[in-house]
XYZ file of C-alpha atoms in Angstrom:
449
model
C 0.000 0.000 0.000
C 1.497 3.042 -1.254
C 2.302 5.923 2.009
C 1.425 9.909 0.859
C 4.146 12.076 1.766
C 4.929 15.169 0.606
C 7.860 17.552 1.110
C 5.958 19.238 3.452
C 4.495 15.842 5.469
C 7.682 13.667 5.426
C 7.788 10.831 7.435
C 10.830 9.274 9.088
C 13.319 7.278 8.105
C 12.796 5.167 11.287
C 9.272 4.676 9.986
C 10.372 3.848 6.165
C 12.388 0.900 7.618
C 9.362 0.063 9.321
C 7.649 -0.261 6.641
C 9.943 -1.635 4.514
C 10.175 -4.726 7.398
C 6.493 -5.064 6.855
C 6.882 -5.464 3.104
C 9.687 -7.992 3.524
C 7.735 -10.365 6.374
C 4.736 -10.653 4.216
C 7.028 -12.617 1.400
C 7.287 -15.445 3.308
C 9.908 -17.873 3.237
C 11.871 -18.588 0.284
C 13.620 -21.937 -1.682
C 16.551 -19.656 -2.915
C 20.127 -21.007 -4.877
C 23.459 -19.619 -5.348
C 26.911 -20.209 -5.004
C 28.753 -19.850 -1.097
C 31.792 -17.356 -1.636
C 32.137 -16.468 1.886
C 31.509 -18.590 5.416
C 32.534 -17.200 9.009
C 32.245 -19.324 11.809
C 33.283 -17.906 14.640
C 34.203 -20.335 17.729
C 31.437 -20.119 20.120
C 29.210 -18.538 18.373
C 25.556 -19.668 17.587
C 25.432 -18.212 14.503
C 26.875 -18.690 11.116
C 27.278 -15.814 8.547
C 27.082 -16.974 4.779
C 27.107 -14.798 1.580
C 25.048 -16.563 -1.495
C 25.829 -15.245 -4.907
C 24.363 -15.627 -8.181
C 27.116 -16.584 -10.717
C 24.947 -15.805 -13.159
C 24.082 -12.051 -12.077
C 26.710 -10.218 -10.043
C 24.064 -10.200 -6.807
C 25.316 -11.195 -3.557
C 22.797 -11.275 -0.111
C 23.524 -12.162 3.219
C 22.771 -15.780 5.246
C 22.461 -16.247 9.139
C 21.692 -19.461 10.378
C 22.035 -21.119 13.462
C 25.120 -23.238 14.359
C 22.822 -26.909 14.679
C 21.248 -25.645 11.214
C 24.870 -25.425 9.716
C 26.768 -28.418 11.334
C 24.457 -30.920 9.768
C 25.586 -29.923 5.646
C 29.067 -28.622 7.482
C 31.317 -32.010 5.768
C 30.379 -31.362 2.439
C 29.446 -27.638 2.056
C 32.134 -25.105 1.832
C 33.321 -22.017 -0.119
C 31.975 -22.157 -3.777
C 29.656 -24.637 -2.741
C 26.472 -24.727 -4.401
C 23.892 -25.117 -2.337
C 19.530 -24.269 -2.028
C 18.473 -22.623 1.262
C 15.215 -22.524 2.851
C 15.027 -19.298 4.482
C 12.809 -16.022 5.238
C 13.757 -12.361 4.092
C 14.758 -10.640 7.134
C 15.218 -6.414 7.307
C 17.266 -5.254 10.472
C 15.764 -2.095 10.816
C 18.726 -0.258 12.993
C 20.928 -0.684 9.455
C 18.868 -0.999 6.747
C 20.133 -4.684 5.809
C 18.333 -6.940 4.527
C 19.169 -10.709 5.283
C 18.007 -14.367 4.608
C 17.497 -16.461 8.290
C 18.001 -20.370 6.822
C 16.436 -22.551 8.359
C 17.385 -25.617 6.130
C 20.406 -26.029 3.871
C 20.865 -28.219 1.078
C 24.112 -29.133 -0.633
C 22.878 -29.425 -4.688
C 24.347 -32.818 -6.011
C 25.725 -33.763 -9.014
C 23.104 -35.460 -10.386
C 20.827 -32.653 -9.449
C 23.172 -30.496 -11.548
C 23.290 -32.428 -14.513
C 19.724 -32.669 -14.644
C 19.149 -28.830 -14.390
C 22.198 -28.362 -17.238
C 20.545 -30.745 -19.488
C 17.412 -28.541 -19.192
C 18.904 -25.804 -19.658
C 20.762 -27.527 -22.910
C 17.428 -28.524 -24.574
C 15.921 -25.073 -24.189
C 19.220 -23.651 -25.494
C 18.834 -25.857 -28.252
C 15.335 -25.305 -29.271
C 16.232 -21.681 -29.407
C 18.920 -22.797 -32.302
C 21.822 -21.982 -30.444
C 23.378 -24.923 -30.617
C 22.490 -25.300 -34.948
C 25.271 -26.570 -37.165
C 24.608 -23.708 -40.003
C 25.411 -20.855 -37.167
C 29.169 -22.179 -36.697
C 31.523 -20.055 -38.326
C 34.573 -21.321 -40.016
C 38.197 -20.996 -38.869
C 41.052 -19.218 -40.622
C 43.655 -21.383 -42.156
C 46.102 -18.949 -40.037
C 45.377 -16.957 -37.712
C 47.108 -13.989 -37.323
C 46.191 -12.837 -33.788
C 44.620 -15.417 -31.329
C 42.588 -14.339 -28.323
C 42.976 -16.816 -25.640
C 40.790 -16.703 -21.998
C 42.390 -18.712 -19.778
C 43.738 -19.312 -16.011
C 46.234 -17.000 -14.531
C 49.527 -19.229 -14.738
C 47.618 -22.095 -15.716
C 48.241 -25.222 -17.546
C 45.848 -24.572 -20.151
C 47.593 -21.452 -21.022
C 51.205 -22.625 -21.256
C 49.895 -25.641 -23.493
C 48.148 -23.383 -25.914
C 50.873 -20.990 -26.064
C 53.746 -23.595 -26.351
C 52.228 -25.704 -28.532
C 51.079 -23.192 -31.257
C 54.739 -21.667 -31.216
C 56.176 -25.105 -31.541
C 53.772 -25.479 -34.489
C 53.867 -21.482 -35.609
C 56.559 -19.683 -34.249
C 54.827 -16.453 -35.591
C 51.756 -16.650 -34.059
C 50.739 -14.033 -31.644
C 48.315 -14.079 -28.849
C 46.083 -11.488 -27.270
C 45.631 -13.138 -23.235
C 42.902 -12.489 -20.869
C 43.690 -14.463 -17.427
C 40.470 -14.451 -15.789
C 39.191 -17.070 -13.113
C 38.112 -20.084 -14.314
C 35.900 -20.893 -11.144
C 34.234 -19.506 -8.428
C 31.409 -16.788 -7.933
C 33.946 -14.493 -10.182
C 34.392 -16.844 -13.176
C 31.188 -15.843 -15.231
C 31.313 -12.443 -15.583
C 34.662 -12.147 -15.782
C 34.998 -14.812 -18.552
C 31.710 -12.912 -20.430
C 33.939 -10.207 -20.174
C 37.300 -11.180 -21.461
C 35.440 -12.980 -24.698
C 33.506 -9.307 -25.393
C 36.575 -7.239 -25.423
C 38.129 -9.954 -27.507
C 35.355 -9.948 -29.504
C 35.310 -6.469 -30.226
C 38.887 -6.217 -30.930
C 39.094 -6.002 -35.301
C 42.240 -8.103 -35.724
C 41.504 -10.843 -33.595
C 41.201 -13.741 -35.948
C 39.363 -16.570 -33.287
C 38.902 -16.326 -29.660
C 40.125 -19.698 -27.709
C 38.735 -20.298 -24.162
C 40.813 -22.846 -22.342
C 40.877 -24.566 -19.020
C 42.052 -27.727 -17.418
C 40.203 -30.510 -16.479
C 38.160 -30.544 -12.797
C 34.694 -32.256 -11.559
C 31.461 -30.919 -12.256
C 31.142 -27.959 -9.903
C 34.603 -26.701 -11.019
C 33.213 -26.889 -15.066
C 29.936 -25.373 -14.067
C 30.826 -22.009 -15.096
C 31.227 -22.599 -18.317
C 27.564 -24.228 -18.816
C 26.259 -20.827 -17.874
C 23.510 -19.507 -19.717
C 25.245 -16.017 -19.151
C 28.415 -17.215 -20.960
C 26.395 -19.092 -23.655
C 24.291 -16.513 -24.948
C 27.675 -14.266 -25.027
C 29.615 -16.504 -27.231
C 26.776 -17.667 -29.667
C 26.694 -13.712 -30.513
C 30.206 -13.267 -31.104
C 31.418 -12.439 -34.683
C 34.359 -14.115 -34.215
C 35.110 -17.803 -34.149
C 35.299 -19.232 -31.054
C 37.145 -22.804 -29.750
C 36.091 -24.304 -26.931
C 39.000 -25.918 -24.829
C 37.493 -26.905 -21.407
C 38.872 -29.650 -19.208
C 39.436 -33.160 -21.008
C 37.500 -35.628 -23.765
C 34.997 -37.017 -20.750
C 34.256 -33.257 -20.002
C 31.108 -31.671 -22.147
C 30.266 -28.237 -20.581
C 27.755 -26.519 -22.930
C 30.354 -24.256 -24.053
C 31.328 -26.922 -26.200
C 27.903 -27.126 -27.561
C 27.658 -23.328 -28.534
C 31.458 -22.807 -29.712
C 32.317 -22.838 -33.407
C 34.974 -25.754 -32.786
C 35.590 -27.756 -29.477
C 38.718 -29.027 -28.851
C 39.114 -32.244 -26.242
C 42.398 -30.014 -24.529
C 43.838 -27.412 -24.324
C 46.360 -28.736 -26.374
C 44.082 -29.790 -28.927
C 42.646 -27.032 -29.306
C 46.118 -24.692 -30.403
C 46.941 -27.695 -32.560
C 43.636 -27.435 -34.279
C 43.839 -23.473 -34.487
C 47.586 -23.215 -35.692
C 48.736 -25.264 -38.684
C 51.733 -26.890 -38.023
C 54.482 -25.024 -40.388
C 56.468 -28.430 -41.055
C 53.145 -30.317 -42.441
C 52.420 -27.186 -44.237
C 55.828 -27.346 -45.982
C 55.486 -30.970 -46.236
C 52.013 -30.409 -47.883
C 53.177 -27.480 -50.087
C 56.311 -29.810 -51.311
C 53.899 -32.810 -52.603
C 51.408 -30.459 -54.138
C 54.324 -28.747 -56.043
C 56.381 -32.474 -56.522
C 52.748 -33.420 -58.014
C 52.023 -30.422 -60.020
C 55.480 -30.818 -61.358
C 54.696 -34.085 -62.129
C 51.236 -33.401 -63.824
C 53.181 -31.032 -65.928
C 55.693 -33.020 -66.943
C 53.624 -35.908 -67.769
C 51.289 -33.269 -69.803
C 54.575 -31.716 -71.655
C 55.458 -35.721 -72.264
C 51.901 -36.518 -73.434
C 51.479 -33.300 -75.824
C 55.161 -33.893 -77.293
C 54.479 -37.086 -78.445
C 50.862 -36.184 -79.758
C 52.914 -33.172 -81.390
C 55.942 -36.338 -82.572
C 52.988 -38.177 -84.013
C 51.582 -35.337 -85.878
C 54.791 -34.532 -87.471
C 55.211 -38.307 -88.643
C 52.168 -38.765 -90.322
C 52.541 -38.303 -94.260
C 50.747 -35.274 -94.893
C 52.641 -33.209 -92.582
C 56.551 -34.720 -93.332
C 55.667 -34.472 -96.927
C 52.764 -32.008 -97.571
C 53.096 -32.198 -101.291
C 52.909 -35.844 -101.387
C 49.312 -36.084 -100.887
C 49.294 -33.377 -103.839
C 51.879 -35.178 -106.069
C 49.444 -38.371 -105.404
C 46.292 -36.469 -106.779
C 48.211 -35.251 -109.623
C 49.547 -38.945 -110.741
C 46.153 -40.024 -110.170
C 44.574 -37.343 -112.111
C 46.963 -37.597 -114.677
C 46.239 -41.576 -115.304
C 42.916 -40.615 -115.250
C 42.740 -38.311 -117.658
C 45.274 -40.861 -119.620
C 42.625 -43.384 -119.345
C 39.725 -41.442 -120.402
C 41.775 -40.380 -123.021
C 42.701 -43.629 -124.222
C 39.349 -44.753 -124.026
C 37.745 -42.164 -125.696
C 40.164 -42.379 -128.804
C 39.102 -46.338 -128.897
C 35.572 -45.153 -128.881
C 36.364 -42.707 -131.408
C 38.486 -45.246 -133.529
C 35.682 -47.877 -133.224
C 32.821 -45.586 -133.901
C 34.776 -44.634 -137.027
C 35.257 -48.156 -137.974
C 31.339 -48.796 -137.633
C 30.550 -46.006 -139.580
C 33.013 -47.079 -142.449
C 31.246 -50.274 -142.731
C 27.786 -48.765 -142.208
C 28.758 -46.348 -144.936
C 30.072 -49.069 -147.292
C 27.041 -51.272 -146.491
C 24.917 -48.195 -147.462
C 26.835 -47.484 -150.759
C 26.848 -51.214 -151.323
C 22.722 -51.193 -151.584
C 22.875 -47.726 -152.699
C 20.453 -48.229 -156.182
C 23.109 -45.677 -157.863
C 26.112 -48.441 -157.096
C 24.320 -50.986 -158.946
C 23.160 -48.630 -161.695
C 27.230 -48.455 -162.189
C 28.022 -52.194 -162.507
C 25.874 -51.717 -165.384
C 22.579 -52.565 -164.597
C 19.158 -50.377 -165.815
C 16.042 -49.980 -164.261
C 12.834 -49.944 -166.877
C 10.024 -47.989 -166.174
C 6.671 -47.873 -167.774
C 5.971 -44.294 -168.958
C 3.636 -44.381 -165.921
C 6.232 -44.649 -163.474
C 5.960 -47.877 -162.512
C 9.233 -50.049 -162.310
C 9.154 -53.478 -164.644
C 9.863 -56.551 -161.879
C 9.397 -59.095 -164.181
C 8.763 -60.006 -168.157
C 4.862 -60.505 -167.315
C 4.414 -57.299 -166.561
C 5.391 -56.455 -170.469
C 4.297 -56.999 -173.512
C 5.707 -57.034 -176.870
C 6.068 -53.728 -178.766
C 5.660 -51.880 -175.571
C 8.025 -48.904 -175.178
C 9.509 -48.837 -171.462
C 12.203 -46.128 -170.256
C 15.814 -47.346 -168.932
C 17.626 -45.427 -166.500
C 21.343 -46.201 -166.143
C 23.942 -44.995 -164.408
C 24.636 -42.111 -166.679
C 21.023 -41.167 -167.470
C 17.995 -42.844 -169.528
C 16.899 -44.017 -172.640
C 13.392 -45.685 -174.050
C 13.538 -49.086 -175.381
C 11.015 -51.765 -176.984
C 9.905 -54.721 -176.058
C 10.195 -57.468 -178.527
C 10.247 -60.527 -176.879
C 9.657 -61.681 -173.166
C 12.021 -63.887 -171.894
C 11.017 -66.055 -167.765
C 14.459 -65.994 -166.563
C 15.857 -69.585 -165.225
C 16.480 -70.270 -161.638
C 20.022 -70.267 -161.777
C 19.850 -66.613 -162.597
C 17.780 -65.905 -160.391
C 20.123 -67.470 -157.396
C 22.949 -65.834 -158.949
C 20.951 -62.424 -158.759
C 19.802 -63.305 -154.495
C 23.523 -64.593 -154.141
C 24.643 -60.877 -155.551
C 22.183 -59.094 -153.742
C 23.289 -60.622 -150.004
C 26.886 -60.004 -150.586
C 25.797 -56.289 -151.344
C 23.738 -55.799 -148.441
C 27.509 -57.667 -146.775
C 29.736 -55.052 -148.379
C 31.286 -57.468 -150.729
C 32.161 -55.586 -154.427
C 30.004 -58.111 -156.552
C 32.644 -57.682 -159.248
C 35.380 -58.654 -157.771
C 33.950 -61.411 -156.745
C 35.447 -65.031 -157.600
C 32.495 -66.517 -159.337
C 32.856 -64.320 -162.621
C 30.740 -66.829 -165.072
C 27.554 -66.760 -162.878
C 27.553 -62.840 -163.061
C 28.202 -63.296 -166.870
C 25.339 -65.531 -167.366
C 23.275 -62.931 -165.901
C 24.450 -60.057 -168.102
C 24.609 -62.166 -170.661
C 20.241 -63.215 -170.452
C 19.571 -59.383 -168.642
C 21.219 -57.768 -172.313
C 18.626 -60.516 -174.337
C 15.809 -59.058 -172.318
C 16.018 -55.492 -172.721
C 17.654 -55.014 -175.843
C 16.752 -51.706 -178.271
């Protein structure tokens, strides 16, 4: 319930606390954890003083408890102790303090613990936190490291040592913070955003040696999760050994089993490098060389063939070819040539032969009746009848005074004469003389003036 006051109606500050006590006994008591980072127990004294932190949140508030109250958790709780405490908010009026008065304490176990981190992992995870695609990639070589470590620690002379040994140039940018305790969050959230935020810092590495549970606890912090999943800089988680598995190894871009591990997975070793760079150029040379080797005998085999040795071989081939050729087809064509000539000589003498003119000149006649009509044959005649002969050298009219049959001999002889005409034989040079002069002889009786 709100209290009106004004400047000029103040009300003391002896009332205020009152009231504030009020406000603070009507909350009841409390399940409340934190971390133990200070314990006083005086010797004869019925109380024990405690102050509870929050790891998390830098928020520290006071514990009284009664000596019987403490002395039954007193073998296993101690400084940096986490522990849950049943108590009721408490103001002390004369100072203005307020207080927790336990009246149970209880030590959290390990199991306990785990349970809660694995909660806390699987709501981490559902957020995407933990998602493969949000891991950034490391630089083949760094040249800067940031590295959040131990004061003097192990972790940090194994990360430094071994990345010289493997890169004597490397250089490191160190934040020793404490790597347990109430102080160990926020001064580790700290160290990784300065190192963040620093431009030539190439990957932030957060080491620390192995330990149980409760000593690894800081580093499954929400706190320190949430600031390392929003870093723009790659970060390698190096926390305790291979059994360990904080959450910081769930959330870093790379986790490294050691410490060691970790500086030989962030700092290429510069002997396998040169090793490396050796075969690739050995092999390159050899690729190289066995291309040079490949093409020169591709180029060899070129040069042997025929056409380029001897490029006007293929040409002087064409032109012996085209020269028989046109040999040939002149050869050829003459014997055409000579054979058509030879046909048409004995066409031409065949034609001649059976030409009516050529027989008109061996002395022969043809008699026509003043109509026109050739005379085949003494029927066709009669006696006194006046027929024109046409001979070689012109014509004359003749009579008819006698028709004569003519015998069968003549007329072979005549078919005989006839068929070696139409052969191209010259009739009158012919061997059988007296036949063709028995037929001159009878043809001269039967046209005779």
């Amino acid at each position: 319930m709100a209290v009106n006051t004004s400047s000029d109606t103040p009300i003391p500050v002896g009332e205020v606390s009152r009231l504030i006590g009020g406000w603070i006994d009507r909350l009841g008591a409390v399940w409340v954890e934190g971390q133990i980072t200070q314990l006083s127990r005086r010797p004869g004294a019925g109380v024990v003083f405690l102050t509870l932190r929050d790891p998390s949140h830098d928020i520290s508030v006071s514990v009284t408890c009664y000596r019987q109250v403490f002395d039954a958790v007193a073998d296993v709780v101690r400084e940096g102790s986490r522990v849950v405490v049943h108590a009721k908010p408490e103001w002390y009026a004369p100072r203005g303090q307020l207080s927790l008065r336990a009246g149970e304490i209880r030590p959290v176990g390990v199991g306990e613990l785990l349970a809660r981190l694995e909660q806390l992992k699987r709501s981490l995870a559902a957020e995407g936190l933990f998602a493969a695609d949000r891991k950034k990639p490391l630089p083949f070589l760094p040249q800067l490291i940031g590295l959040v470590c131990g004061r003097a620690s192990a972790a940090e002379r194994d990360v430094l040592e071994n990345a010289r040994h493997r890169w004597p140039a490397v250089r490191f940018e160190v934040r020793n913070v404490p790597v347990q305790g109430v102080h160990a969050v926020p001064q580790v959230v700290q160290a990784v955003k300065e190192l963040d935020a620093l431009e030539e810092v190439d990957v932030i590495v957060v080491a620390r040696g192995g330990g149980s549970v409760e000593d690894l606890l800081p580093f499954s912090d929400e706190q320190l999760v949430r600031a390392v999943a929003s870093c723009r800089t790659p970060v390698v988680s190096a926390i305790g050994h291979e059994p360990d598995n904080p959450l910081l190894d769930h959330v870093a871009d790379l986790r490294a089993s050691t410490p060691t591990d970790a500086a030989k997975k962030v700092v290429p070793d510069v002997g396998e490098e040169y090793e490396r760079v050796r075969f690739l150029r050995d092999r390159a040379r050899r690729s190289v060389e066995a291309f040079l080797d490949r093409e020169e005998r591709g180029l060899a085999a070129a040069l042997a063939r025929p056409s380029i040795e001897d490029p006007h071989r293929m040409i002087d081939d064409r032109e012996a070819q085209v020269t028989a050729l046109a040999e040939r087809g002149r050869r050829t064509l003459g014997h055409l040539l000579d054979r058509a000539e030879s046909e048409l000589s004995h066409t031409h003498a065949r034609v001649v032969a059976l030409s009516p003119a050529a027989t008109l000149k061996r002395g022969y006649a043809v008699l026509q009746k003043p109509d026109g009509h050739v005379v085949r044959g003494p029927a066709e005649t009669a006696d006194g009848e006046e027929l024109r002969a046409r001979v070689a050298e012109g014509e004359f009219t003749v009579r008819v005074t006698g028709a004569v049959r003519v015998t069968g001999a003549v007329r072979d002889t005549e078919a005989a004469r006839d068929t070696e005409a139409a052969r191209g034989t010259d009739p009158d040079t012919d061997t059988d003389t007296d036949t063709d002069t028995e037929t001159e002889t009878v043809r001269g009786t039967d046209t005779e003036a």
